[in-house]
C-alpha cells in the first residue's frame, strides 16, 4: 500500500519554477533573414550548444529560432546534473567533453553558469546492484573517469544525513558536477553570438522547406520562408511532429518527470555530493541554502500528453502533480535521508521530458532528407549531453561524418514503425524507469512487444521458444528444456542465468550434431542493374563482383578505413546481388546502398536497391550433420564438390524452392536457407520432421553468440565499428588487396598496412567456472590497464568464459607483445587470469 506524502507547506504548491536571472532580457526579434548557412530550431541548451560549436568551427552565419523564449521548452526545469559516465566509451567521451566545457565556459563568456563540482555517489543496497556499480566504475577508470569504491561509513562521512544502514557500498565520482540549466544555456548563447550567430525568440517553425530531395530551409509561424544550407532540429519533444511533416521519423515521446524541492534541511550542506539511489528510483541533490531536490525515475512512466502532439502555444510547461502517484515512490526516496520526512516541501514539480525507445538520444542527418540534422530525445540527460552533442554535430555538419562512432545515438538506427504513436506510448511507460533499473546482461524489453514476427513464430512458440526483441522482431533467444529445469522465461542475474543449461544443450548439438536457427530478422536487400556490380565492388573491401553463384563476406568502410557495415554479398545473376546484413543495422545499411548509388562516380549509377527483408524467412541449418539432413530433403547435390563453401544456389526442399547460401556464423558446416515467406512453415515442418533422425536441436540467439565467440566471429556494433579498420579488427583476410579498381577506404588501409597499427581486437578466455564475461570489463597486461572486453559468453566447447576485446599498445602493435604479456580481466573484487591471443580458440 502506498504511503502518504509528507504534508506540503503552503510554499510548496507552486506549479512551476522561476526562470533564472540568466534569461535573455532582449526584446524578441521577429523578422528573420531571408537565409542562413545553418538554421538551428530550438533555443534550449542543446540548440545553444550546436550554435556555439558551429561558430567555433568557422560557421558564423548561424540562425537560432525559438518559438517562445530561450530555455522555455524543457531546459528551464532540468535538475542540472553533469555526470560523466555513460553506457559506451564514446558517449562517455562526449559527456567528459561537456563537463570540461562547462568548467571553462563562464571564464570564456563572462556569463555565470552556476557550475560547481560537488561530486556524486551511486548507492548499492544489495550485492546485485553493487556488482553492477563496481563493473561500471572499472570501465570508468579505463576511460579516465575518477571512480572510487567506497564503504557505507565513507558515504556517511561525505553525506552525514544519509542513512547507510542498508548499503553494501557506493561509487564516488568526485568530478561530477551541476550547473544552472538556464545560466549555462545563456553562456552558450552568448558565446554563439560573439561568434556571429543570430538568435530570434518568438519565432516558431511550422514546416521545413524541401527542394530536389533535400532540406533547404524552414517556414516560420509567421509564414516567412528562410532558406539554409543545413537545418538542425533541436526542439525537444516537439521534434517528432515537426519532422514528420516531411516524412522524417524521430521516435521520441514525452513523459512526466517528477521532482520535489524541500525547505532547508537542518544540517544539510549545499557542497555535499549528489546521491543517486537507483534501487529507490531517485536522485537527491543538495541545493543552495540547505534545501534538497529529490527527483524520480519511477519504474512505470506516464506518457504526456494523454493523446496527440504536445501543445506549441505554451511555454515553461508544467503539469499538475499527482500526489497519489508520487506516494508510491517518494517516501522510499525520503527514507535515504530520514530528515526529509520532517521537512516541508517548497515545490512539487511535474514537467515533460522526451524519451526514446532505447533510452539513447537521437542525433545525426536524417536518412530520408539530406541536410536535415536532428538532436533530440535526451531522456533527461540533455544538460550533461549538450556540450558533446554540439561539438559532434558541428563536426558532422562541416566534415560530413561524425567525429567518432556514434551509432548508439545515430538517427539511422531506428525503424520507421518505432515512430508510431502506439509503439512510443507503450514503450515510454518502460523507458523512463530503465534509467535507474538494473542494467542486467541480456535484458529484454517488456513493453511494445509482438510487433514484428517471423512466419515461424507460432511454430517456435509451440516448441518452447523464449523470445527476445530487436528492432521489434520477436526472436527466439533459447528454448525451454523441461528435462533440464529450464522454462521459457528470463531470470536475470550477473552470474549464470536460468537459460545456461539450455544454451549448453543447443551449443553442443551444433558442435556435435546439427541445430536449426530462425534468422528471419536478417536484413536482406536485392541490388540490381547494369552498375550493380560496380557499386557494390566500390563499397566493399572484398571482391564481391566475382562469378555468379559466389558469396563473399566483406566490410563496407569509410574514407578513414573504419568499418561501416559487416555483411555478406552473394551474386545471383549478372546484374543481381543479394546483400545480407544484421537485423539491427537494416536502416543504416539500406541508406548506405542508396547513398552509394546516388554518389557513384560519373553520376547516379544505373542500379536499384529493394528491401526484401520481409519476403524471406531464414532457416540456418548448422553442424556436422547439416549436409546429411539437407540431402535427405532435396534432390540437389549438397556435396562439397557440388556446393562448396561461400557459394549459393536455388534448391528444392520438398515441394518448395528456396535460395541456399553456404555460409556459417557458428564455425561449423552449414547453410542459410532463404525461404519465400509463404513457404516458411512448410519448409520448417519438413526440416523438423527429418531432423529427428539426427537428434537436431532448435537453437536460439544466445547459442548463436556462444558459438561465434569460440570461433572469433565479429559482430558490428560490438567488436567492430566505424572507429576500427579491418586490419585492427583482424579482418585483413576479408580485404581484396589485389582487386582491380578502388574501394572506399583503400588509401587509409594501405597506410595502416605499411605503417602498422597501435590497437587490435584480441580473443579472450578465462578458465574459471565462476567467471562470465559480459562487456566493458577492463583488460590488464603486466599490471597495466590496456583495453576492455567488448562482449562475451560461456564457451561450452572451450570450457571457458570466452569473448573479445580491444587492447591498445600505444605504439606499433606486434604479435609478440600479446604472447609475452601476463593478462588478466578486472572483475568486481578480483583480477581473473586470462588467456589472450589473436587467433580464435577453436
PDB file of N, CA and C in Angstrom, residues 631-669:
ATOM      1  N   UNK A 631      20.473 -33.128 -47.357  1.00  0.00           N
ATOM      2  CA  UNK A 631      20.461 -34.024 -48.505  1.00  0.00           C
ATOM      3  C   UNK A 631      19.247 -34.933 -48.485  1.00  0.00           C
ATOM      4  N   UNK A 632      18.752 -35.256 -47.294  1.00  0.00           N
ATOM      5  CA  UNK A 632      17.571 -36.109 -47.193  1.00  0.00           C
ATOM      6  C   UNK A 632      16.303 -35.391 -47.626  1.00  0.00           C
ATOM      7  N   UNK A 633      16.394 -34.043 -47.796  1.00  0.00           N
ATOM      8  CA  UNK A 633      15.216 -33.248 -48.124  1.00  0.00           C
ATOM      9  C   UNK A 633      15.217 -32.726 -49.557  1.00  0.00           C
ATOM     10  N   UNK A 634      16.323 -32.894 -50.269  1.00  0.00           N
ATOM     11  CA  UNK A 634      16.420 -32.300 -51.605  1.00  0.00           C
ATOM     12  C   UNK A 634      17.101 -33.251 -52.575  1.00  0.00           C
ATOM     13  N   UNK A 635      16.782 -33.098 -53.845  1.00  0.00           N
ATOM     14  CA  UNK A 635      17.458 -33.850 -54.901  1.00  0.00           C
ATOM     15  C   UNK A 635      18.725 -33.150 -55.368  1.00  0.00           C
ATOM     16  N   UNK A 636      18.926 -31.901 -54.916  1.00  0.00           N
ATOM     17  CA  UNK A 636      20.144 -31.178 -55.274  1.00  0.00           C
ATOM     18  C   UNK A 636      21.343 -31.865 -54.633  1.00  0.00           C
ATOM     19  N   UNK A 637      22.471 -31.759 -55.285  1.00  0.00           N
ATOM     20  CA  UNK A 637      23.720 -32.345 -54.780  1.00  0.00           C
ATOM     21  C   UNK A 637      24.331 -31.385 -53.763  1.00  0.00           C
ATOM     22  N   UNK A 638      24.317 -31.772 -52.486  1.00  0.00           N
ATOM     23  CA  UNK A 638      24.823 -30.915 -51.425  1.00  0.00           C
ATOM     24  C   UNK A 638      26.272 -31.232 -51.063  1.00  0.00           C
ATOM     25  N   UNK A 639      26.939 -32.038 -51.862  1.00  0.00           N
ATOM     26  CA  UNK A 639      28.320 -32.420 -51.574  1.00  0.00           C
ATOM     27  C   UNK A 639      29.237 -31.208 -51.639  1.00  0.00           C
ATOM     28  N   UNK A 640      30.412 -31.345 -51.066  1.00  0.00           N
ATOM     29  CA  UNK A 640      31.364 -30.250 -51.041  1.00  0.00           C
ATOM     30  C   UNK A 640      31.805 -29.869 -52.448  1.00  0.00           C
ATOM     31  N   UNK A 641      31.876 -30.856 -53.316  1.00  0.00           N
ATOM     32  CA  UNK A 641      32.306 -30.590 -54.691  1.00  0.00           C
ATOM     33  C   UNK A 641      31.218 -29.824 -55.456  1.00  0.00           C
ATOM     34  N   UNK A 642      29.971 -30.192 -55.243  1.00  0.00           N
ATOM     35  CA  UNK A 642      28.874 -29.561 -55.980  1.00  0.00           C
ATOM     36  C   UNK A 642      28.395 -28.267 -55.333  1.00  0.00           C
ATOM     37  N   UNK A 643      28.632 -28.136 -54.010  1.00  0.00           N
ATOM     38  CA  UNK A 643      28.131 -26.966 -53.292  1.00  0.00           C
ATOM     39  C   UNK A 643      29.217 -26.516 -52.308  1.00  0.00           C
ATOM     40  N   UNK A 644      30.287 -25.904 -52.824  1.00  0.00           N
ATOM     41  CA  UNK A 644      31.404 -25.513 -51.963  1.00  0.00           C
ATOM     42  C   UNK A 644      31.026 -24.389 -51.004  1.00  0.00           C
ATOM     43  N   UNK A 645      31.889 -24.183 -50.026  1.00  0.00           N
ATOM     44  CA  UNK A 645      31.722 -23.067 -49.098  1.00  0.00           C
ATOM     45  C   UNK A 645      31.751 -21.746 -49.878  1.00  0.00           C
ATOM     46  N   UNK A 646      30.978 -20.759 -49.388  1.00  0.00           N
ATOM     47  CA  UNK A 646      30.898 -19.426 -49.991  1.00  0.00           C
ATOM     48  C   UNK A 646      30.322 -19.465 -51.397  1.00  0.00           C
ATOM     49  N   UNK A 647      29.331 -20.338 -51.612  1.00  0.00           N
ATOM     50  CA  UNK A 647      28.570 -20.333 -52.863  1.00  0.00           C
ATOM     51  C   UNK A 647      27.095 -20.388 -52.532  1.00  0.00           C
ATOM     52  N   UNK A 648      26.271 -20.090 -53.540  1.00  0.00           N
ATOM     53  CA  UNK A 648      24.824 -20.090 -53.339  1.00  0.00           C
ATOM     54  C   UNK A 648      24.134 -20.705 -54.535  1.00  0.00           C
ATOM     55  N   UNK A 649      23.000 -21.336 -54.292  1.00  0.00           N
ATOM     56  CA  UNK A 649      22.211 -21.972 -55.343  1.00  0.00           C
ATOM     57  C   UNK A 649      20.734 -21.917 -54.971  1.00  0.00           C
ATOM     58  N   UNK A 650      19.884 -22.034 -55.994  1.00  0.00           N
ATOM     59  CA  UNK A 650      18.461 -22.282 -55.765  1.00  0.00           C
ATOM     60  C   UNK A 650      18.265 -23.788 -55.703  1.00  0.00           C
ATOM     61  N   UNK A 651      17.580 -24.256 -54.663  1.00  0.00           N
ATOM     62  CA  UNK A 651      17.351 -25.691 -54.497  1.00  0.00           C
ATOM     63  C   UNK A 651      15.886 -25.914 -54.104  1.00  0.00           C
ATOM     64  N   UNK A 652      15.434 -27.145 -54.285  1.00  0.00           N
ATOM     65  CA  UNK A 652      14.100 -27.540 -53.844  1.00  0.00           C
ATOM     66  C   UNK A 652      14.207 -28.310 -52.535  1.00  0.00           C
ATOM     67  N   UNK A 653      13.360 -27.943 -51.592  1.00  0.00           N
ATOM     68  CA  UNK A 653      13.213 -28.709 -50.350  1.00  0.00           C
ATOM     69  C   UNK A 653      11.767 -29.156 -50.303  1.00  0.00           C
ATOM     70  N   UNK A 654      11.563 -30.457 -50.467  1.00  0.00           N
ATOM     71  CA  UNK A 654      10.197 -30.930 -50.639  1.00  0.00           C
ATOM     72  C   UNK A 654       9.621 -30.295 -51.887  1.00  0.00           C
ATOM     73  N   UNK A 655       8.485 -29.650 -51.739  1.00  0.00           N
ATOM     74  CA  UNK A 655       7.835 -29.003 -52.885  1.00  0.00           C
ATOM     75  C   UNK A 655       8.108 -27.505 -52.952  1.00  0.00           C
ATOM     76  N   UNK A 656       8.986 -27.019 -52.125  1.00  0.00           N
ATOM     77  CA  UNK A 656       9.278 -25.593 -52.085  1.00  0.00           C
ATOM     78  C   UNK A 656      10.638 -25.306 -52.702  1.00  0.00           C
ATOM     79  N   UNK A 657      10.726 -24.196 -53.402  1.00  0.00           N
ATOM     80  CA  UNK A 657      12.004 -23.755 -53.969  1.00  0.00           C
ATOM     81  C   UNK A 657      12.529 -22.595 -53.117  1.00  0.00           C
ATOM     82  N   UNK A 658      13.801 -22.669 -52.783  1.00  0.00           N
ATOM     83  CA  UNK A 658      14.398 -21.664 -51.914  1.00  0.00           C
ATOM     84  C   UNK A 658      15.835 -21.404 -52.336  1.00  0.00           C
ATOM     85  N   UNK A 659      16.379 -20.330 -51.787  1.00  0.00           N
ATOM     86  CA  UNK A 659      17.753 -19.931 -52.101  1.00  0.00           C
ATOM     87  C   UNK A 659      18.645 -20.344 -50.934  1.00  0.00           C
ATOM     88  N   UNK A 660      19.661 -21.136 -51.210  1.00  0.00           N
ATOM     89  CA  UNK A 660      20.558 -21.657 -50.175  1.00  0.00           C
ATOM     90  C   UNK A 660      21.922 -21.003 -50.311  1.00  0.00           C
ATOM     91  N   UNK A 661      22.445 -20.545 -49.204  1.00  0.00           N
ATOM     92  CA  UNK A 661      23.751 -19.881 -49.171  1.00  0.00           C
ATOM     93  C   UNK A 661      24.627 -20.636 -48.183  1.00  0.00           C
ATOM     94  N   UNK A 662      25.744 -21.169 -48.668  1.00  0.00           N
ATOM     95  CA  UNK A 662      26.609 -21.936 -47.770  1.00  0.00           C
ATOM     96  C   UNK A 662      27.571 -20.983 -47.064  1.00  0.00           C
ATOM     97  N   UNK A 663      27.113 -20.474 -45.947  1.00  0.00           N
ATOM     98  CA  UNK A 663      27.889 -19.603 -45.058  1.00  0.00           C
ATOM     99  C   UNK A 663      27.596 -20.043 -43.634  1.00  0.00           C
ATOM    100  N   UNK A 664      28.435 -19.612 -42.707  1.00  0.00           N
ATOM    101  CA  UNK A 664      28.218 -20.033 -41.326  1.00  0.00           C
ATOM    102  C   UNK A 664      28.713 -18.961 -40.374  1.00  0.00           C
ATOM    103  N   UNK A 665      27.888 -18.643 -39.392  1.00  0.00           N
ATOM    104  CA  UNK A 665      28.270 -17.691 -38.346  1.00  0.00           C
ATOM    105  C   UNK A 665      28.615 -18.421 -37.049  1.00  0.00           C
ATOM    106  N   UNK A 666      28.670 -19.750 -37.116  1.00  0.00           N
ATOM    107  CA  UNK A 666      28.947 -20.536 -35.911  1.00  0.00           C
ATOM    108  C   UNK A 666      30.220 -21.359 -36.041  1.00  0.00           C
ATOM    109  N   UNK A 667      30.809 -21.365 -37.229  1.00  0.00           N
ATOM    110  CA  UNK A 667      32.066 -22.078 -37.408  1.00  0.00           C
ATOM    111  C   UNK A 667      31.935 -23.555 -37.667  1.00  0.00           C
ATOM    112  N   UNK A 668      30.758 -23.991 -38.111  1.00  0.00           N
ATOM    113  CA  UNK A 668      30.542 -25.395 -38.463  1.00  0.00           C
ATOM    114  C   UNK A 668      29.963 -25.463 -39.873  1.00  0.00           C
ATOM    115  N   UNK A 669      29.998 -26.648 -40.458  1.00  0.00           N
ATOM    116  CA  UNK A 669      29.350 -26.878 -41.732  1.00  0.00           C
ATOM    117  C   UNK A 669      27.892 -26.409 -41.638  1.00  0.00           C
TER     118      UNK A 669
END
